[in-house]
Amino acid sequence: MRYLIATIPGDGIGPDVTREAVTCLEAVAKVFELDFEFEECLMGGAAIDACGEPLPAATIRAACASHAVLLGAVGGSKWDGLPGPKRPEAGLLGIRSALGVYANLRPALMFPQLAGACPLRPELVEGGFDILIVRELTGGIYFGDRGRSPDGRYAWDTERYSRHEIERLLEVGFDAARRRKGRLCMVDKANVLESSRLWREVATQMGRERSDVELSFMYVDNCAMQLVRDPRQFDVIATSNMFGDILSDEASMITGSIGMLASASLGDDGPGLYEPIHGSAPDIAGMDRANPLAAILSAALLLRHSLGLEDGALAIEGAVALVLERGYRCADIATRSAPGPGAPVEGRARELLLGTRAMGAMVAETILGGSS
Ligand code: NAD
């Protein structure tokens, strides 16, 4: 079977890291004798420069016709002066809504090899941790009614959720928990918010019919605290759009670097959207300094969730773990800054600093069974 993958490199380091993710997918195709066809599409600043709009219709068509979409990142100061709907980020919201991806899966996985890059005390993260945040992506306060009074003295934003929106998101959470350690923690503010009470009601009803998953509840303020107090207690966290936005950034920071974290956005059917959680990092764009592992791990999620190729996903994730185990690091995850590419990082004799291309090639070679 031929799998069609739309790639959207975007801006800044987006093209650098997407290129390495494609290299790793090509390695997987070789090992498992798969047929991947890539179609590169424009979005963000690159699309504005080429055709005057952040999300060209051709990109939407190609994305919708694909099996999955692999996105780099968009944005940069060059386009900051443009009005909201014309900015690169409008492309992001547009592609998410065109694909109908309402569930955002953000694994916050700390590789034990990177414990040195984690800001928490070593005893709190010994052995690493593996949390999956399932965030509702297309509803809630970011999409609810908002406005300002005519005199400008007050403003409002509305959190609004339907049972249907909650159910479909929680179903993704239950499914994910079933495939992992079997624990789902629903995070809300049910002691204050009526919408949260509806989330709890729906979750409780669903939990009765899904007794193979251990369901628990936590208030969002407590969750923010627990993530830094004892991150290993969590398996899957399911939550609303805004709470998920905030908690997933917090969870990402305790893994060590934003350059390691992948994400998947899924709808009911149709292609999923896969992207590193970082932005376009204009400060290091084109310098061969970006860590491509978040994009490469996003490619693993693509294989798992959109193509059903679990072996391929495990091959990528295993190769990343092995490369880290052997001491290879990009600058953002090195224990200390090193003098240059390929040079040992002082303070940890076994660490060796790699640029974007070399890291991508190292993971690809490892997938192919090379002895690098
Ligand atoms: P950013 O994630 O681009 O960068 C934050 C910091 O992390 C920078 O110091 C950067 O160098 C570093 N960093 C990010 N990714 C890295 C990687 N893979 N390897 C090594 N270091 C990495 O966030 P920002 O600086 O707030 O935003 C820059 C631009 O990206 C803005 O235009 C913003 O709108 C856009 N943005 C896009 C997305 C997206 O496309 N999904 C997400 C966030 C921000």
mmCIF file of N, CA and C in Angstrom, residues 89-204:
data_model
loop_
_atom_site.group_PDB
_atom_site.id
_atom_site.type_symbol
_atom_site.label_atom_id
_atom_site.label_comp_id
_atom_site.label_asym_id
_atom_site.label_seq_id
_atom_site.Cartn_x
_atom_site.Cartn_y
_atom_site.Cartn_z
ATOM 1 N N GLU A 89 0.540 32.210 11.942
ATOM 2 C CA GLU A 89 -0.150 31.351 12.920
ATOM 3 C C GLU A 89 -1.594 31.087 12.508
ATOM 4 N N ALA A 90 -2.183 31.972 11.677
ATOM 5 C CA ALA A 90 -3.550 31.733 11.208
ATOM 6 C C ALA A 90 -3.595 30.448 10.380
ATOM 7 N N GLY A 91 -2.471 30.131 9.742
ATOM 8 C CA GLY A 91 -2.383 28.886 8.976
ATOM 9 C C GLY A 91 -2.547 27.673 9.870
ATOM 10 N N LEU A 92 -1.965 27.767 11.069
ATOM 11 C CA LEU A 92 -2.042 26.648 12.027
ATOM 12 C C LEU A 92 -3.489 26.357 12.426
ATOM 13 N N LEU A 93 -4.197 27.435 12.856
ATOM 14 C CA LEU A 93 -5.590 27.257 13.271
ATOM 15 C C LEU A 93 -6.424 26.768 12.098
ATOM 16 N N GLY A 94 -6.116 27.294 10.909
ATOM 17 C CA GLY A 94 -6.863 26.924 9.710
ATOM 18 C C GLY A 94 -6.691 25.459 9.355
ATOM 19 N N ILE A 95 -5.468 24.960 9.430
ATOM 20 C CA ILE A 95 -5.247 23.558 9.032
ATOM 21 C C ILE A 95 -5.868 22.620 10.070
ATOM 22 N N ARG A 96 -5.798 23.011 11.362
ATOM 23 C CA ARG A 96 -6.414 22.176 12.408
ATOM 24 C C ARG A 96 -7.914 22.076 12.173
ATOM 25 N N SER A 97 -8.524 23.217 11.858
ATOM 26 C CA SER A 97 -9.978 23.152 11.698
ATOM 27 C C SER A 97 -10.345 22.489 10.371
ATOM 28 N N ALA A 98 -9.523 22.682 9.308
ATOM 29 C CA ALA A 98 -9.809 21.999 8.035
ATOM 30 C C ALA A 98 -9.755 20.482 8.207
ATOM 31 N N LEU A 99 -8.847 20.024 9.063
ATOM 32 C CA LEU A 99 -8.714 18.563 9.260
ATOM 33 C C LEU A 99 -9.641 18.052 10.368
ATOM 34 N N GLY A 100 -10.288 18.963 11.086
ATOM 35 C CA GLY A 100 -11.210 18.567 12.160
ATOM 36 C C GLY A 100 -10.523 17.815 13.289
ATOM 37 N N VAL A 101 -9.287 18.212 13.607
ATOM 38 C CA VAL A 101 -8.541 17.493 14.643
ATOM 39 C C VAL A 101 -8.846 18.100 16.020
ATOM 40 N N TYR A 102 -9.656 17.415 16.804
ATOM 41 C CA TYR A 102 -10.128 17.970 18.078
ATOM 42 C C TYR A 102 -9.356 17.448 19.290
ATOM 43 N N ALA A 103 -8.551 16.397 19.083
ATOM 44 C CA ALA A 103 -7.815 15.835 20.222
ATOM 45 C C ALA A 103 -6.328 16.005 19.992
ATOM 46 N N ASN A 104 -5.697 16.704 20.904
ATOM 47 C CA ASN A 104 -4.264 16.954 20.802
ATOM 48 C C ASN A 104 -3.535 16.072 21.815
ATOM 49 N N LEU A 105 -2.727 15.171 21.307
ATOM 50 C CA LEU A 105 -1.984 14.251 22.178
ATOM 51 C C LEU A 105 -0.560 14.766 22.325
ATOM 52 N N ARG A 106 -0.202 15.039 23.565
ATOM 53 C CA ARG A 106 1.152 15.538 23.802
ATOM 54 C C ARG A 106 1.869 14.656 24.807
ATOM 55 N N PRO A 107 2.701 13.753 24.305
ATOM 56 C CA PRO A 107 3.462 12.944 25.256
ATOM 57 C C PRO A 107 4.531 13.806 25.920
ATOM 58 N N ALA A 108 4.624 13.737 27.227
ATOM 59 C CA ALA A 108 5.727 14.384 27.943
ATOM 60 C C ALA A 108 6.561 13.253 28.507
ATOM 61 N N LEU A 109 7.562 12.888 27.725
ATOM 62 C CA LEU A 109 8.354 11.700 28.027
ATOM 63 C C LEU A 109 9.756 12.135 28.378
ATOM 64 N N MET A 110 10.193 11.759 29.578
ATOM 65 C CA MET A 110 11.566 12.087 29.910
ATOM 66 C C MET A 110 12.436 10.852 29.762
ATOM 67 N N PHE A 111 13.312 10.909 28.784
ATOM 68 C CA PHE A 111 14.238 9.794 28.626
ATOM 69 C C PHE A 111 15.182 9.802 29.832
ATOM 70 N N PRO A 112 15.374 8.641 30.475
ATOM 71 C CA PRO A 112 16.270 8.612 31.644
ATOM 72 C C PRO A 112 17.652 9.165 31.313
ATOM 73 N N GLN A 113 18.073 9.002 30.027
ATOM 74 C CA GLN A 113 19.403 9.492 29.621
ATOM 75 C C GLN A 113 19.507 11.010 29.721
ATOM 76 N N LEU A 114 18.337 11.694 29.753
ATOM 77 C CA LEU A 114 18.358 13.169 29.778
ATOM 78 C C LEU A 114 18.041 13.734 31.159
ATOM 79 N N ALA A 115 18.160 12.892 32.168
ATOM 80 C CA ALA A 115 17.811 13.350 33.519
ATOM 81 C C ALA A 115 18.579 14.623 33.878
ATOM 82 N N GLY A 116 19.802 14.755 33.360
ATOM 83 C CA GLY A 116 20.633 15.925 33.669
ATOM 84 C C GLY A 116 20.044 17.218 33.145
ATOM 85 N N ALA A 117 19.190 17.143 32.107
ATOM 86 C CA ALA A 117 18.608 18.362 31.517
ATOM 87 C C ALA A 117 17.287 18.734 32.188
ATOM 88 N N CYS A 118 16.812 17.886 33.122
ATOM 89 C CA CYS A 118 15.522 18.141 33.796
ATOM 90 C C CYS A 118 15.722 19.117 34.952
ATOM 91 N N PRO A 119 14.862 20.134 35.064
ATOM 92 C CA PRO A 119 15.044 21.114 36.134
ATOM 93 C C PRO A 119 14.619 20.607 37.522
ATOM 94 N N LEU A 120 14.006 19.415 37.604
ATOM 95 C CA LEU A 120 13.567 18.903 38.904
ATOM 96 C C LEU A 120 14.705 18.154 39.611
ATOM 97 N N ARG A 121 14.539 17.991 40.917
ATOM 98 C CA ARG A 121 15.554 17.258 41.687
ATOM 99 C C ARG A 121 15.658 15.820 41.169
ATOM 100 N N PRO A 122 16.878 15.269 41.035
ATOM 101 C CA PRO A 122 17.073 13.949 40.419
ATOM 102 C C PRO A 122 16.186 12.860 41.030
ATOM 103 N N GLU A 123 15.988 12.898 42.367
ATOM 104 C CA GLU A 123 15.218 11.800 42.995
ATOM 105 C C GLU A 123 13.742 11.818 42.577
ATOM 106 N N LEU A 124 13.251 12.970 42.079
ATOM 107 C CA LEU A 124 11.843 13.058 41.662
ATOM 108 C C LEU A 124 11.613 12.414 40.302
ATOM 109 N N VAL A 125 12.688 12.272 39.508
ATOM 110 C CA VAL A 125 12.509 11.805 38.127
ATOM 111 C C VAL A 125 13.374 10.574 37.821
ATOM 112 N N GLU A 126 13.894 9.964 38.865
ATOM 113 C CA GLU A 126 14.746 8.799 38.661
ATOM 114 C C GLU A 126 13.999 7.748 37.834
ATOM 115 N N GLY A 127 14.640 7.231 36.798
ATOM 116 C CA GLY A 127 13.981 6.243 35.933
ATOM 117 C C GLY A 127 13.155 6.874 34.832
ATOM 118 N N GLY A 128 13.026 8.201 34.842
ATOM 119 C CA GLY A 128 12.256 8.902 33.809
ATOM 120 C C GLY A 128 10.764 8.869 34.098
ATOM 121 N N PHE A 129 10.000 9.592 33.302
ATOM 122 C CA PHE A 129 8.539 9.532 33.416
ATOM 123 C C PHE A 129 7.929 9.608 32.032
ATOM 124 N N ASP A 130 6.686 9.219 31.928
ATOM 125 C CA ASP A 130 6.033 9.109 30.625
ATOM 126 C C ASP A 130 4.558 9.480 30.805
ATOM 127 N N ILE A 131 4.256 10.749 30.518
ATOM 128 C CA ILE A 131 2.888 11.257 30.692
ATOM 129 C C ILE A 131 2.326 11.556 29.303
ATOM 130 N N LEU A 132 1.054 11.261 29.115
ATOM 131 C CA LEU A 132 0.411 11.667 27.862
ATOM 132 C C LEU A 132 -0.715 12.635 28.206
ATOM 133 N N ILE A 133 -0.608 13.861 27.708
ATOM 134 C CA ILE A 133 -1.691 14.825 27.918
ATOM 135 C C ILE A 133 -2.587 14.813 26.681
ATOM 136 N N VAL A 134 -3.879 14.581 26.912
ATOM 137 C CA VAL A 134 -4.858 14.595 25.829
ATOM 138 C C VAL A 134 -5.683 15.872 26.011
ATOM 139 N N ARG A 135 -5.425 16.811 25.142
ATOM 140 C CA ARG A 135 -6.039 18.153 25.274
ATOM 141 C C ARG A 135 -7.121 18.346 24.209
ATOM 142 N N GLU A 136 -8.267 18.865 24.649
ATOM 143 C CA GLU A 136 -9.325 19.201 23.686
ATOM 144 C C GLU A 136 -8.821 20.406 22.880
ATOM 145 N N LEU A 137 -8.985 20.373 21.556
ATOM 146 C CA LEU A 137 -8.292 21.359 20.732
ATOM 147 C C LEU A 137 -9.186 22.330 19.971
ATOM 148 N N THR A 138 -10.457 22.015 19.836
ATOM 149 C CA THR A 138 -11.269 22.870 18.955
ATOM 150 C C THR A 138 -12.490 23.477 19.653
ATOM 151 N N GLY A 139 -12.520 23.438 20.981
ATOM 152 C CA GLY A 139 -13.660 24.014 21.698
ATOM 153 C C GLY A 139 -13.207 24.807 22.911
ATOM 154 N N GLY A 140 -14.160 25.073 23.818
ATOM 155 C CA GLY A 140 -13.823 25.757 25.063
ATOM 156 C C GLY A 140 -13.623 27.246 24.894
ATOM 157 N N ILE A 141 -12.922 27.809 25.848
ATOM 158 C CA ILE A 141 -12.838 29.266 25.960
ATOM 159 C C ILE A 141 -12.124 29.933 24.769
ATOM 160 N N TYR A 142 -11.249 29.183 24.075
ATOM 161 C CA TYR A 142 -10.555 29.776 22.930
ATOM 162 C C TYR A 142 -11.503 29.981 21.745
ATOM 163 N N PHE A 143 -12.623 29.282 21.778
ATOM 164 C CA PHE A 143 -13.562 29.380 20.665
ATOM 165 C C PHE A 143 -14.916 29.939 21.083
ATOM 166 N N GLY A 144 -15.127 30.161 22.399
ATOM 167 C CA GLY A 144 -16.423 30.620 22.894
ATOM 168 C C GLY A 144 -16.659 32.098 22.618
ATOM 169 N N ASP A 145 -17.871 32.517 22.937
ATOM 170 C CA ASP A 145 -18.231 33.924 22.723
ATOM 171 C C ASP A 145 -17.305 34.836 23.532
ATOM 172 N N ARG A 146 -16.820 35.898 22.905
ATOM 173 C CA ARG A 146 -15.988 36.856 23.631
ATOM 174 C C ARG A 146 -16.318 38.269 23.177
ATOM 175 N N GLY A 147 -16.014 39.213 24.023
ATOM 176 C CA GLY A 147 -16.294 40.577 23.620
ATOM 177 C C GLY A 147 -15.876 41.588 24.665
ATOM 178 N N ARG A 148 -16.167 42.844 24.362
ATOM 179 C CA ARG A 148 -15.880 43.963 25.258
ATOM 180 C C ARG A 148 -17.096 44.849 25.326
ATOM 181 N N SER A 149 -17.320 45.454 26.453
ATOM 182 C CA SER A 149 -18.423 46.401 26.551
ATOM 183 C C SER A 149 -18.081 47.634 25.717
ATOM 184 N N PRO A 150 -19.106 48.355 25.249
ATOM 185 C CA PRO A 150 -18.848 49.528 24.396
ATOM 186 C C PRO A 150 -17.932 50.548 25.064
ATOM 187 N N ASP A 151 -18.024 50.663 26.394
ATOM 188 C CA ASP A 151 -17.164 51.660 27.058
ATOM 189 C C ASP A 151 -15.760 51.094 27.346
ATOM 190 N N GLY A 152 -15.542 49.841 26.963
ATOM 191 C CA GLY A 152 -14.208 49.249 27.130
ATOM 192 C C GLY A 152 -13.851 48.933 28.565
ATOM 193 N N ARG A 153 -14.855 48.996 29.494
ATOM 194 C CA ARG A 153 -14.509 48.808 30.914
ATOM 195 C C ARG A 153 -14.522 47.354 31.339
ATOM 196 N N TYR A 154 -15.174 46.494 30.563
ATOM 197 C CA TYR A 154 -15.073 45.066 30.877
ATOM 198 C C TYR A 154 -15.062 44.224 29.602
ATOM 199 N N ALA A 155 -14.573 42.995 29.779
ATOM 200 C CA ALA A 155 -14.439 42.075 28.640
ATOM 201 C C ALA A 155 -14.799 40.677 29.110
ATOM 202 N N TRP A 156 -15.175 39.788 28.209
ATOM 203 C CA TRP A 156 -15.514 38.426 28.598
ATOM 204 C C TRP A 156 -15.078 37.415 27.545
ATOM 205 N N ASP A 157 -14.796 36.206 28.038
ATOM 206 C CA ASP A 157 -14.528 35.041 27.201
ATOM 207 C C ASP A 157 -15.360 33.913 27.792
ATOM 208 N N THR A 158 -15.903 33.055 26.952
ATOM 209 C CA THR A 158 -16.846 32.062 27.458
ATOM 210 C C THR A 158 -16.345 30.639 27.271
ATOM 211 N N GLU A 159 -16.355 29.893 28.362
ATOM 212 C CA GLU A 159 -16.030 28.459 28.303
ATOM 213 C C GLU A 159 -17.329 27.710 28.065
ATOM 214 N N ARG A 160 -17.428 27.016 26.957
ATOM 215 C CA ARG A 160 -18.665 26.330 26.615
ATOM 216 C C ARG A 160 -18.313 24.989 25.986
ATOM 217 N N TYR A 161 -18.879 23.923 26.523
ATOM 218 C CA TYR A 161 -18.626 22.590 25.975
ATOM 219 C C TYR A 161 -19.928 21.815 25.863
ATOM 220 N N SER A 162 -20.077 21.058 24.796
ATOM 221 C CA SER A 162 -21.232 20.173 24.673
ATOM 222 C C SER A 162 -20.825 18.777 25.166
ATOM 223 N N ARG A 163 -21.820 17.976 25.532
ATOM 224 C CA ARG A 163 -21.555 16.590 25.914
ATOM 225 C C ARG A 163 -20.775 15.870 24.820
ATOM 226 N N HIS A 164 -21.189 16.118 23.573
ATOM 227 C CA HIS A 164 -20.550 15.454 22.439
ATOM 228 C C HIS A 164 -19.056 15.771 22.375
ATOM 229 N N GLU A 165 -18.714 17.051 22.551
ATOM 230 C CA GLU A 165 -17.296 17.440 22.491
ATOM 231 C C GLU A 165 -16.502 16.765 23.617
ATOM 232 N N ILE A 166 -17.125 16.689 24.792
ATOM 233 C CA ILE A 166 -16.418 16.082 25.936
ATOM 234 C C ILE A 166 -16.258 14.576 25.717
ATOM 235 N N GLU A 167 -17.338 13.949 25.294
ATOM 236 C CA GLU A 167 -17.310 12.492 25.103
ATOM 237 C C GLU A 167 -16.243 12.060 24.102
ATOM 238 N N ARG A 168 -16.200 12.756 22.956
ATOM 239 C CA ARG A 168 -15.258 12.301 21.920
ATOM 240 C C ARG A 168 -13.818 12.503 22.371
ATOM 241 N N LEU A 169 -13.572 13.564 23.157
ATOM 242 C CA LEU A 169 -12.213 13.790 23.655
ATOM 243 C C LEU A 169 -11.860 12.724 24.695
ATOM 244 N N LEU A 170 -12.814 12.455 25.607
ATOM 245 C CA LEU A 170 -12.527 11.473 26.657
ATOM 246 C C LEU A 170 -12.360 10.074 26.074
ATOM 247 N N GLU A 171 -13.068 9.789 24.991
ATOM 248 C CA GLU A 171 -12.906 8.472 24.354
ATOM 249 C C GLU A 171 -11.451 8.284 23.913
ATOM 250 N N VAL A 172 -10.862 9.351 23.370
ATOM 251 C CA VAL A 172 -9.445 9.286 22.980
ATOM 252 C C VAL A 172 -8.587 9.029 24.232
ATOM 253 N N GLY A 173 -8.937 9.698 25.337
ATOM 254 C CA GLY A 173 -8.201 9.516 26.586
ATOM 255 C C GLY A 173 -8.304 8.091 27.110
ATOM 256 N N PHE A 174 -9.539 7.539 27.130
ATOM 257 C CA PHE A 174 -9.722 6.154 27.599
ATOM 258 C C PHE A 174 -8.934 5.181 26.715
ATOM 259 N N ASP A 175 -9.025 5.373 25.390
ATOM 260 C CA ASP A 175 -8.315 4.481 24.459
ATOM 261 C C ASP A 175 -6.812 4.515 24.707
ATOM 262 N N ALA A 176 -6.310 5.742 24.881
ATOM 263 C CA ALA A 176 -4.866 5.893 25.098
ATOM 264 C C ALA A 176 -4.458 5.215 26.408
ATOM 265 N N ALA A 177 -5.266 5.409 27.457
ATOM 266 C CA ALA A 177 -4.933 4.811 28.754
ATOM 267 C C ALA A 177 -4.912 3.284 28.641
ATOM 268 N N ARG A 178 -5.862 2.746 27.911
ATOM 269 C CA ARG A 178 -5.951 1.295 27.711
ATOM 270 C C ARG A 178 -4.682 0.751 27.069
ATOM 271 N N ARG A 179 -4.102 1.534 26.148
ATOM 272 C CA ARG A 179 -2.892 1.072 25.448
ATOM 273 C C ARG A 179 -1.627 1.304 26.282
ATOM 274 N N ARG A 180 -1.789 2.049 27.413
ATOM 275 C CA ARG A 180 -0.617 2.368 28.221
ATOM 276 C C ARG A 180 -0.744 1.673 29.568
ATOM 277 N N LYS A 181 -0.662 2.461 30.655
ATOM 278 C CA LYS A 181 -0.692 1.812 31.983
ATOM 279 C C LYS A 181 -2.100 1.684 32.532
ATOM 280 N N GLY A 182 -3.098 2.134 31.760
ATOM 281 C CA GLY A 182 -4.483 1.921 32.178
ATOM 282 C C GLY A 182 -5.028 2.947 33.157
ATOM 283 N N ARG A 183 -4.361 4.114 33.264
ATOM 284 C CA ARG A 183 -4.838 5.122 34.213
ATOM 285 C C ARG A 183 -5.144 6.434 33.510
ATOM 286 N N LEU A 184 -6.356 6.936 33.746
ATOM 287 C CA LEU A 184 -6.771 8.206 33.138
ATOM 288 C C LEU A 184 -7.140 9.191 34.246
ATOM 289 N N CYS A 185 -6.463 10.334 34.250
ATOM 290 C CA CYS A 185 -6.773 11.374 35.231
ATOM 291 C C CYS A 185 -7.434 12.536 34.489
ATOM 292 N N MET A 186 -8.676 12.832 34.845
ATOM 293 C CA MET A 186 -9.340 13.964 34.202
ATOM 294 C C MET A 186 -9.128 15.215 35.041
ATOM 295 N N VAL A 187 -8.624 16.245 34.394
ATOM 296 C CA VAL A 187 -8.266 17.461 35.123
ATOM 297 C C VAL A 187 -9.272 18.563 34.796
ATOM 298 N N ASP A 188 -9.793 19.213 35.848
ATOM 299 C CA ASP A 188 -10.823 20.236 35.652
ATOM 300 C C ASP A 188 -10.805 21.237 36.797
ATOM 301 N N LYS A 189 -11.822 22.049 36.871
ATOM 302 C CA LYS A 189 -11.971 22.980 37.996
ATOM 303 C C LYS A 189 -13.436 22.880 38.445
ATOM 304 N N ALA A 190 -13.832 21.627 38.737
ATOM 305 C CA ALA A 190 -15.255 21.349 38.992
ATOM 306 C C ALA A 190 -15.751 21.954 40.303
ATOM 307 N N ASN A 191 -14.820 22.403 41.168
ATOM 308 C CA ASN A 191 -15.257 23.069 42.401
ATOM 309 C C ASN A 191 -15.745 24.497 42.112
ATOM 310 N N VAL A 192 -15.506 24.999 40.920
ATOM 311 C CA VAL A 192 -15.903 26.370 40.581
ATOM 312 C C VAL A 192 -16.728 26.436 39.289
ATOM 313 N N LEU A 193 -16.297 25.725 38.260
ATOM 314 C CA LEU A 193 -16.872 25.930 36.925
ATOM 315 C C LEU A 193 -17.965 24.911 36.579
ATOM 316 N N GLU A 194 -19.089 25.412 36.081
ATOM 317 C CA GLU A 194 -20.191 24.540 35.681
ATOM 318 C C GLU A 194 -19.770 23.627 34.509
ATOM 319 N N SER A 195 -19.001 24.208 33.570
ATOM 320 C CA SER A 195 -18.551 23.398 32.426
ATOM 321 C C SER A 195 -17.699 22.229 32.912
ATOM 322 N N SER A 196 -16.876 22.456 33.931
ATOM 323 C CA SER A 196 -16.064 21.365 34.484
ATOM 324 C C SER A 196 -16.949 20.297 35.124
ATOM 325 N N ARG A 197 -18.065 20.744 35.745
ATOM 326 C CA ARG A 197 -18.968 19.758 36.366
ATOM 327 C C ARG A 197 -19.584 18.867 35.285
ATOM 328 N N LEU A 198 -19.842 19.448 34.112
ATOM 329 C CA LEU A 198 -20.349 18.619 33.015
ATOM 330 C C LEU A 198 -19.284 17.619 32.567
ATOM 331 N N TRP A 199 -18.025 18.081 32.454
ATOM 332 C CA TRP A 199 -16.923 17.172 32.106
ATOM 333 C C TRP A 199 -16.899 15.996 33.091
ATOM 334 N N ARG A 200 -17.029 16.289 34.395
ATOM 335 C CA ARG A 200 -16.944 15.243 35.406
ATOM 336 C C ARG A 200 -18.098 14.261 35.285
ATOM 337 N N GLU A 201 -19.279 14.833 35.037
ATOM 338 C CA GLU A 201 -20.485 13.987 34.905
ATOM 339 C C GLU A 201 -20.324 13.013 33.729
ATOM 340 N N VAL A 202 -19.890 13.563 32.591
ATOM 341 C CA VAL A 202 -19.720 12.731 31.399
ATOM 342 C C VAL A 202 -18.638 11.679 31.640
ATOM 343 N N ALA A 203 -17.528 12.087 32.239
ATOM 344 C CA ALA A 203 -16.425 11.148 32.485
ATOM 345 C C ALA A 203 -16.872 10.026 33.417
ATOM 346 N N THR A 204 -17.640 10.388 34.456
ATOM 347 C CA THR A 204 -18.099 9.370 35.413
ATOM 348 C C THR A 204 -18.991 8.352 34.706
#
